[in-house]
Amino acid sequence: MSQIEQPAQQIITYLHSVVQKHSSTYPQIREVAERAIQSILKGSILSHEELDFILYPLASFNEKEMSLATDKSAIDQGVLMKYQGTPRTHGPPPCSII
């Protein structure tokens, strides 16, 4: 195995272990890992999503869970955000709670 192939194989082994450990909690993790593995095997340049997944495999899944929990909590409490005004060139759009 060449010096270039060895780190690639280590990353693939690592991704397989992440999938085994977390696939019951995050079923879609297998698909994301498989895309990254295929890019590595092809020798392709990794997309920023694939690279983020390799570096922080659970970050995007945890962020989505937190976002969904926050959205659900806001809906449960009857809080809705309504866009008002015209688009701005910087910063978040103006919102109000209705």
mmCIF file of C-alpha atoms in Angstrom, residues 54-89:
data_model
loop_
_atom_site.group_PDB
_atom_site.id
_atom_site.type_symbol
_atom_site.label_atom_id
_atom_site.label_comp_id
_atom_site.label_asym_id
_atom_site.label_seq_id
_atom_site.Cartn_x
_atom_site.Cartn_y
_atom_site.Cartn_z
ATOM 1 C CA ILE A 54 -15.247 13.323 7.524
ATOM 2 C CA LEU A 55 -14.023 15.954 9.986
ATOM 3 C CA TYR A 56 -17.223 16.263 12.051
ATOM 4 C CA PRO A 57 -19.431 13.278 11.196
ATOM 5 C CA LEU A 58 -22.262 13.991 13.627
ATOM 6 C CA ALA A 59 -22.292 17.787 13.518
ATOM 7 C CA SER A 60 -24.774 18.190 10.679
ATOM 8 C CA PHE A 61 -27.096 15.540 12.092
ATOM 9 C CA ASN A 62 -27.038 17.149 15.550
ATOM 10 C CA GLU A 63 -27.681 20.597 14.038
ATOM 11 C CA LYS A 64 -30.673 19.241 12.105
ATOM 12 C CA GLU A 65 -32.043 17.603 15.253
ATOM 13 C CA MET A 66 -31.635 20.829 17.231
ATOM 14 C CA SER A 67 -33.286 22.820 14.442
ATOM 15 C CA LEU A 68 -36.200 20.386 14.215
ATOM 16 C CA ALA A 69 -36.610 20.400 18.004
ATOM 17 C CA THR A 70 -36.576 24.208 18.056
ATOM 18 C CA ASP A 71 -39.095 24.410 15.210
ATOM 19 C CA LYS A 72 -41.351 21.864 16.898
ATOM 20 C CA SER A 73 -41.103 23.743 20.201
ATOM 21 C CA ALA A 74 -42.016 27.030 18.517
ATOM 22 C CA ILE A 75 -45.001 25.415 16.797
ATOM 23 C CA ASP A 76 -46.095 23.731 20.056
ATOM 24 C CA GLN A 77 -46.009 27.116 21.798
ATOM 25 C CA GLY A 78 -47.952 28.803 19.003
ATOM 26 C CA VAL A 79 -45.049 31.041 18.015
ATOM 27 C CA LEU A 80 -44.876 31.850 14.315
ATOM 28 C CA MET A 81 -42.433 34.119 12.530
ATOM 29 C CA LYS A 82 -43.737 36.393 9.781
ATOM 30 C CA TYR A 83 -41.515 38.151 7.251
ATOM 31 C CA GLN A 84 -42.102 41.899 7.019
ATOM 32 C CA GLY A 85 -40.706 44.612 4.814
ATOM 33 C CA THR A 86 -38.316 44.624 1.900
ATOM 34 C CA PRO A 87 -35.193 42.538 1.402
ATOM 35 C CA ARG A 88 -32.006 43.927 2.927
ATOM 36 C CA THR A 89 -28.520 43.670 1.539
#
